[in-house]
PDB file of C-alpha atoms in Angstrom:
ATOM      1  CA  UNK A   1      28.845 132.589 155.697  1.00  0.00           C
ATOM      2  CA  UNK A   2      25.561 133.721 157.285  1.00  0.00           C
ATOM      3  CA  UNK A   3      27.728 134.936 160.065  1.00  0.00           C
ATOM      4  CA  UNK A   4      29.591 137.363 158.078  1.00  0.00           C
ATOM      5  CA  UNK A   5      26.330 138.831 156.101  1.00  0.00           C
ATOM      6  CA  UNK A   6      24.949 138.997 159.357  1.00  0.00           C
ATOM      7  CA  UNK A   7      27.633 141.207 160.650  1.00  0.00           C
ATOM      8  CA  UNK A   8      27.802 142.983 157.826  1.00  0.00           C
ATOM      9  CA  UNK A   9      24.672 144.053 158.035  1.00  0.00           C
ATOM     10  CA  UNK A  10      24.344 145.116 161.669  1.00  0.00           C
ATOM     11  CA  UNK A  11      27.916 146.778 161.121  1.00  0.00           C
ATOM     12  CA  UNK A  12      26.094 149.003 159.099  1.00  0.00           C
ATOM     13  CA  UNK A  13      22.764 149.442 160.766  1.00  0.00           C
ATOM     14  CA  UNK A  14      24.971 150.831 163.850  1.00  0.00           C
ATOM     15  CA  UNK A  15      27.175 152.993 161.509  1.00  0.00           C
ATOM     16  CA  UNK A  16      24.610 153.846 159.829  1.00  0.00           C
ATOM     17  CA  UNK A  17      22.451 154.303 163.032  1.00  0.00           C
ATOM     18  CA  UNK A  18      25.813 156.639 164.468  1.00  0.00           C
ATOM     19  CA  UNK A  19      26.124 158.341 161.730  1.00  0.00           C
ATOM     20  CA  UNK A  20      22.431 159.525 161.595  1.00  0.00           C
ATOM     21  CA  UNK A  21      22.482 159.898 165.464  1.00  0.00           C
ATOM     22  CA  UNK A  22      25.380 162.023 165.338  1.00  0.00           C
ATOM     23  CA  UNK A  23      24.249 164.420 162.704  1.00  0.00           C
ATOM     24  CA  UNK A  24      21.148 164.231 164.662  1.00  0.00           C
ATOM     25  CA  UNK A  25      23.279 165.841 167.160  1.00  0.00           C
ATOM     26  CA  UNK A  26      22.265 162.692 169.611  1.00  0.00           C
ATOM     27  CA  UNK A  27      24.425 161.065 171.973  1.00  0.00           C
ATOM     28  CA  UNK A  28      26.719 158.311 171.197  1.00  0.00           C
ATOM     29  CA  UNK A  29      26.248 155.615 173.730  1.00  0.00           C
ATOM     30  CA  UNK A  30      28.443 152.411 172.215  1.00  0.00           C
ATOM     31  CA  UNK A  31      30.749 152.633 169.132  1.00  0.00           C
ATOM     32  CA  UNK A  32      31.739 149.539 167.253  1.00  0.00           C
ATOM     33  CA  UNK A  33      34.735 149.730 164.289  1.00  0.00           C
ATOM     34  CA  UNK A  34      34.867 147.079 161.619  1.00  0.00           C
ATOM     35  CA  UNK A  35      38.106 144.428 162.121  1.00  0.00           C
ATOM     36  CA  UNK A  36      38.771 142.300 159.197  1.00  0.00           C
ATOM     37  CA  UNK A  37      41.290 139.189 159.576  1.00  0.00           C
ATOM     38  CA  UNK A  38      42.734 137.497 157.091  1.00  0.00           C
ATOM     39  CA  UNK A  39      43.742 133.834 156.106  1.00  0.00           C
ATOM     40  CA  UNK A  40      45.921 132.407 157.966  1.00  0.00           C
ATOM     41  CA  UNK A  41      48.147 129.696 155.715  1.00  0.00           C
ATOM     42  CA  UNK A  42      50.721 127.184 156.874  1.00  0.00           C
ATOM     43  CA  UNK A  43      53.325 125.419 154.240  1.00  0.00           C
ATOM     44  CA  UNK A  44      53.266 121.558 155.067  1.00  0.00           C
ATOM     45  CA  UNK A  45      55.434 119.014 153.451  1.00  0.00           C
ATOM     46  CA  UNK A  46      53.578 115.488 152.072  1.00  0.00           C
ATOM     47  CA  UNK A  47      55.570 112.057 149.650  1.00  0.00           C
ATOM     48  CA  UNK A  48      53.147 112.272 146.341  1.00  0.00           C
ATOM     49  CA  UNK A  49      53.389 108.920 144.389  1.00  0.00           C
ATOM     50  CA  UNK A  50      55.876 110.586 141.092  1.00  0.00           C
ATOM     51  CA  UNK A  51      55.704 107.153 139.424  1.00  0.00           C
ATOM     52  CA  UNK A  52      53.986 103.579 140.670  1.00  0.00           C
ATOM     53  CA  UNK A  53      56.122 100.585 141.365  1.00  0.00           C
ATOM     54  CA  UNK A  54      56.466  97.796 138.244  1.00  0.00           C
ATOM     55  CA  UNK A  55      58.872  95.793 136.753  1.00  0.00           C
ATOM     56  CA  UNK A  56      60.519  96.115 133.736  1.00  0.00           C
ATOM     57  CA  UNK A  57      62.227  93.446 131.257  1.00  0.00           C
ATOM     58  CA  UNK A  58      65.921  93.498 130.663  1.00  0.00           C
ATOM     59  CA  UNK A  59      66.790  91.130 127.701  1.00  0.00           C
ATOM     60  CA  UNK A  60      70.594  89.813 127.234  1.00  0.00           C
ATOM     61  CA  UNK A  61      70.967  88.988 123.746  1.00  0.00           C
ATOM     62  CA  UNK A  62      72.454  86.027 122.741  1.00  0.00           C
ATOM     63  CA  UNK A  63      76.593  85.369 122.415  1.00  0.00           C
ATOM     64  CA  UNK A  64      78.432  83.645 119.886  1.00  0.00           C
ATOM     65  CA  UNK A  65      81.318  82.150 118.866  1.00  0.00           C
ATOM     66  CA  UNK A  66      83.228  79.976 116.524  1.00  0.00           C
ATOM     67  CA  UNK A  67      84.616  76.935 116.104  1.00  0.00           C
ATOM     68  CA  UNK A  68      86.315  75.122 113.524  1.00  0.00           C
ATOM     69  CA  UNK A  69      86.155  71.433 112.880  1.00  0.00           C
ATOM     70  CA  UNK A  70      87.510  69.278 110.110  1.00  0.00           C
ATOM     71  CA  UNK A  71      84.861  68.004 107.941  1.00  0.00           C
ATOM     72  CA  UNK A  72      85.642  64.723 105.016  1.00  0.00           C
ATOM     73  CA  UNK A  73      84.607  66.880 101.664  1.00  0.00           C
ATOM     74  CA  UNK A  74      85.749  63.479  99.332  1.00  0.00           C
ATOM     75  CA  UNK A  75      85.580  59.654 100.742  1.00  0.00           C
ATOM     76  CA  UNK A  76      88.199  57.093  99.896  1.00  0.00           C
ATOM     77  CA  UNK A  77      88.301  56.681  96.102  1.00  0.00           C
ATOM     78  CA  UNK A  78      89.391  53.213  94.982  1.00  0.00           C
ATOM     79  CA  UNK A  79      90.418  52.783  91.142  1.00  0.00           C
ATOM     80  CA  UNK A  80      92.367  50.629  89.313  1.00  0.00           C
ATOM     81  CA  UNK A  81      94.965  52.100  86.307  1.00  0.00           C
ATOM     82  CA  UNK A  82      96.755  50.175  83.141  1.00  0.00           C
ATOM     83  CA  UNK A  83     100.527  50.069  84.125  1.00  0.00           C
ATOM     84  CA  UNK A  84     102.250  49.191  80.354  1.00  0.00           C
ATOM     85  CA  UNK A  85     104.578  46.304  79.912  1.00  0.00           C
ATOM     86  CA  UNK A  86     108.276  46.901  80.178  1.00  0.00           C
ATOM     87  CA  UNK A  87     110.026  45.539  76.994  1.00  0.00           C
ATOM     88  CA  UNK A  88     113.871  45.481  76.660  1.00  0.00           C
ATOM     89  CA  UNK A  89     115.960  45.715  73.061  1.00  0.00           C
ATOM     90  CA  UNK A  90     118.067  42.615  72.749  1.00  0.00           C
ATOM     91  CA  UNK A  91     120.435  42.079  70.096  1.00  0.00           C
ATOM     92  CA  UNK A  92     121.813  38.866  68.369  1.00  0.00           C
ATOM     93  CA  UNK A  93     122.910  37.238  65.794  1.00  0.00           C
ATOM     94  CA  UNK A  94     121.557  35.348  63.094  1.00  0.00           C
ATOM     95  CA  UNK A  95     122.394  33.745  59.716  1.00  0.00           C
ATOM     96  CA  UNK A  96     119.924  35.826  57.238  1.00  0.00           C
ATOM     97  CA  UNK A  97     122.129  33.151  53.725  1.00  0.00           C
ATOM     98  CA  UNK A  98     123.662  29.558  54.396  1.00  0.00           C
ATOM     99  CA  UNK A  99     126.006  30.463  51.878  1.00  0.00           C
ATOM    100  CA  UNK A 100     127.032  27.421  49.429  1.00  0.00           C
ATOM    101  CA  UNK A 101     128.103  27.641  46.233  1.00  0.00           C
ATOM    102  CA  UNK A 102     127.720  29.379  43.044  1.00  0.00           C
ATOM    103  CA  UNK A 103     129.542  29.745  39.164  1.00  0.00           C
ATOM    104  CA  UNK A 104     130.942  32.193  38.299  1.00  0.00           C
ATOM    105  CA  UNK A 105     133.127  33.734  34.927  1.00  0.00           C
ATOM    106  CA  UNK A 106     136.811  34.531  35.753  1.00  0.00           C
ATOM    107  CA  UNK A 107     139.689  35.735  34.055  1.00  0.00           C
ATOM    108  CA  UNK A 108     142.836  33.670  35.117  1.00  0.00           C
ATOM    109  CA  UNK A 109     146.133  33.694  33.691  1.00  0.00           C
ATOM    110  CA  UNK A 110     144.131  35.896  30.902  1.00  0.00           C
ATOM    111  CA  UNK A 111     142.058  32.643  29.931  1.00  0.00           C
ATOM    112  CA  UNK A 112     137.879  33.442  30.870  1.00  0.00           C
ATOM    113  CA  UNK A 113     137.314  30.599  32.918  1.00  0.00           C
ATOM    114  CA  UNK A 114     134.305  29.332  34.907  1.00  0.00           C
ATOM    115  CA  UNK A 115     134.869  28.652  38.472  1.00  0.00           C
ATOM    116  CA  UNK A 116     132.656  27.382  41.029  1.00  0.00           C
ATOM    117  CA  UNK A 117     132.277  29.812  44.236  1.00  0.00           C
ATOM    118  CA  UNK A 118     131.974  28.280  48.300  1.00  0.00           C
ATOM    119  CA  UNK A 119     130.391  31.182  49.967  1.00  0.00           C
ATOM    120  CA  UNK A 120     130.468  31.550  53.430  1.00  0.00           C
ATOM    121  CA  UNK A 121     127.250  31.725  55.358  1.00  0.00           C
ATOM    122  CA  UNK A 122     126.544  35.534  56.282  1.00  0.00           C
ATOM    123  CA  UNK A 123     125.788  36.293  59.857  1.00  0.00           C
ATOM    124  CA  UNK A 124     123.550  40.037  60.870  1.00  0.00           C
ATOM    125  CA  UNK A 125     122.927  41.672  64.094  1.00  0.00           C
ATOM    126  CA  UNK A 126     119.165  42.069  64.602  1.00  0.00           C
ATOM    127  CA  UNK A 127     117.700  44.407  67.050  1.00  0.00           C
ATOM    128  CA  UNK A 128     114.260  42.435  69.435  1.00  0.00           C
ATOM    129  CA  UNK A 129     112.077  43.584  71.598  1.00  0.00           C
ATOM    130  CA  UNK A 130     111.509  41.213  74.350  1.00  0.00           C
ATOM    131  CA  UNK A 131     108.885  41.437  77.192  1.00  0.00           C
ATOM    132  CA  UNK A 132     110.045  42.230  80.644  1.00  0.00           C
ATOM    133  CA  UNK A 133     107.142  42.411  82.493  1.00  0.00           C
ATOM    134  CA  UNK A 134     103.658  42.134  80.967  1.00  0.00           C
ATOM    135  CA  UNK A 135     100.589  44.563  80.865  1.00  0.00           C
ATOM    136  CA  UNK A 136      99.069  44.415  84.147  1.00  0.00           C
ATOM    137  CA  UNK A 137      96.369  46.196  86.040  1.00  0.00           C
ATOM    138  CA  UNK A 138      96.989  48.382  89.489  1.00  0.00           C
ATOM    139  CA  UNK A 139      94.631  48.805  92.195  1.00  0.00           C
ATOM    140  CA  UNK A 140      95.318  53.084  93.116  1.00  0.00           C
ATOM    141  CA  UNK A 141      94.104  54.568  96.220  1.00  0.00           C
ATOM    142  CA  UNK A 142      92.911  57.261  97.377  1.00  0.00           C
ATOM    143  CA  UNK A 143      92.846  58.577 100.097  1.00  0.00           C
ATOM    144  CA  UNK A 144      90.044  60.962 101.769  1.00  0.00           C
ATOM    145  CA  UNK A 145      90.227  64.416 101.617  1.00  0.00           C
ATOM    146  CA  UNK A 146      89.145  66.438 104.796  1.00  0.00           C
ATOM    147  CA  UNK A 147      88.650  70.477 105.550  1.00  0.00           C
ATOM    148  CA  UNK A 148      88.574  72.533 108.088  1.00  0.00           C
ATOM    149  CA  UNK A 149      85.909  74.935 108.422  1.00  0.00           C
ATOM    150  CA  UNK A 150      85.145  78.072 110.308  1.00  0.00           C
ATOM    151  CA  UNK A 151      81.231  77.546 112.436  1.00  0.00           C
ATOM    152  CA  UNK A 152      79.722  79.918 114.045  1.00  0.00           C
ATOM    153  CA  UNK A 153      78.241  78.630 117.094  1.00  0.00           C
ATOM    154  CA  UNK A 154      76.038  79.517 120.085  1.00  0.00           C
ATOM    155  CA  UNK A 155      77.976  79.915 123.566  1.00  0.00           C
ATOM    156  CA  UNK A 156      75.659  81.290 126.162  1.00  0.00           C
ATOM    157  CA  UNK A 157      71.408  81.849 124.797  1.00  0.00           C
ATOM    158  CA  UNK A 158      69.415  84.964 124.898  1.00  0.00           C
ATOM    159  CA  UNK A 159      68.836  85.246 128.391  1.00  0.00           C
ATOM    160  CA  UNK A 160      65.547  87.269 130.268  1.00  0.00           C
ATOM    161  CA  UNK A 161      65.734  89.020 133.434  1.00  0.00           C
ATOM    162  CA  UNK A 162      62.867  90.395 135.349  1.00  0.00           C
ATOM    163  CA  UNK A 163      63.161  93.630 137.813  1.00  0.00           C
ATOM    164  CA  UNK A 164      61.771  94.878 140.162  1.00  0.00           C
ATOM    165  CA  UNK A 165      61.431  98.259 139.760  1.00  0.00           C
ATOM    166  CA  UNK A 166      60.090 100.251 143.458  1.00  0.00           C
ATOM    167  CA  UNK A 167      57.651 102.924 143.724  1.00  0.00           C
ATOM    168  CA  UNK A 168      59.168 106.707 143.083  1.00  0.00           C
ATOM    169  CA  UNK A 169      57.757 109.425 145.460  1.00  0.00           C
ATOM    170  CA  UNK A 170      59.279 112.627 145.500  1.00  0.00           C
ATOM    171  CA  UNK A 171      58.683 115.336 148.474  1.00  0.00           C
ATOM    172  CA  UNK A 172      56.545 118.573 147.666  1.00  0.00           C
ATOM    173  CA  UNK A 173      55.710 122.127 149.694  1.00  0.00           C
ATOM    174  CA  UNK A 174      52.045 123.333 149.686  1.00  0.00           C
ATOM    175  CA  UNK A 175      50.401 126.052 151.069  1.00  0.00           C
ATOM    176  CA  UNK A 176      47.112 125.620 153.385  1.00  0.00           C
ATOM    177  CA  UNK A 177      44.334 127.690 154.814  1.00  0.00           C
ATOM    178  CA  UNK A 178      45.093 127.049 158.549  1.00  0.00           C
ATOM    179  CA  UNK A 179      41.905 129.376 158.990  1.00  0.00           C
ATOM    180  CA  UNK A 180      39.616 131.476 157.164  1.00  0.00           C
ATOM    181  CA  UNK A 181      39.705 135.444 156.888  1.00  0.00           C
ATOM    182  CA  UNK A 182      36.879 137.172 158.860  1.00  0.00           C
ATOM    183  CA  UNK A 183      35.430 139.812 159.070  1.00  0.00           C
ATOM    184  CA  UNK A 184      33.662 141.684 162.187  1.00  0.00           C
ATOM    185  CA  UNK A 185      32.240 144.122 164.724  1.00  0.00           C
ATOM    186  CA  UNK A 186      34.620 145.263 167.047  1.00  0.00           C
ATOM    187  CA  UNK A 187      33.352 147.774 170.018  1.00  0.00           C
ATOM    188  CA  UNK A 188      35.554 150.224 170.742  1.00  0.00           C
ATOM    189  CA  UNK A 189      36.313 152.280 173.874  1.00  0.00           C
ATOM    190  CA  UNK A 190      34.115 156.183 173.682  1.00  0.00           C
ATOM    191  CA  UNK A 191      36.179 158.704 175.356  1.00  0.00           C
ATOM    192  CA  UNK A 192      33.419 160.336 178.246  1.00  0.00           C
ATOM    193  CA  UNK A 193      33.949 163.990 177.004  1.00  0.00           C
ATOM    194  CA  UNK A 194      33.720 162.730 173.118  1.00  0.00           C
ATOM    195  CA  UNK A 195      30.177 161.398 173.988  1.00  0.00           C
ATOM    196  CA  UNK A 196      28.867 164.434 173.983  1.00  0.00           C
TER     197      UNK A 196
END
């Protein structure tokens, strides 16, 4: 920066001196012109980190299925019941009257006479209920009862996987200054006939 300022000052003095001498009718001995050199740029490519390396956790949910199984809903039971008696009706002849003798008045040949009458024994059919098999208590066994039910079961538990994620880079272009611009004085050739 100091060099640029000094160069500018020299250039100003030189130009001022030239103007002054020329204006005064003097002769140019040396001449300089100002030269500006632009900055030089160059495009460079470099890899920049977009995202750093890390780890990612991935969860795989548990898997469930359905299976059927048989369960007992009622155990075996023992109970007792009364079996009524078995009866049968039979008929038999029984004597209801032994018969015998009795006296009664009758009219025989127009005359009223007292007669001894012999009566036969009288029989009747009577029904009678007889027990063929007496009342009894019977043991009854009720078997256990079962039922098929569907239930949810775990086939595969939840899993966790750790995945390594590599760093991500990207190539970017940027312009850099190779040399900065400058300004200075450059001596110019003055033709002999112009020197005065």
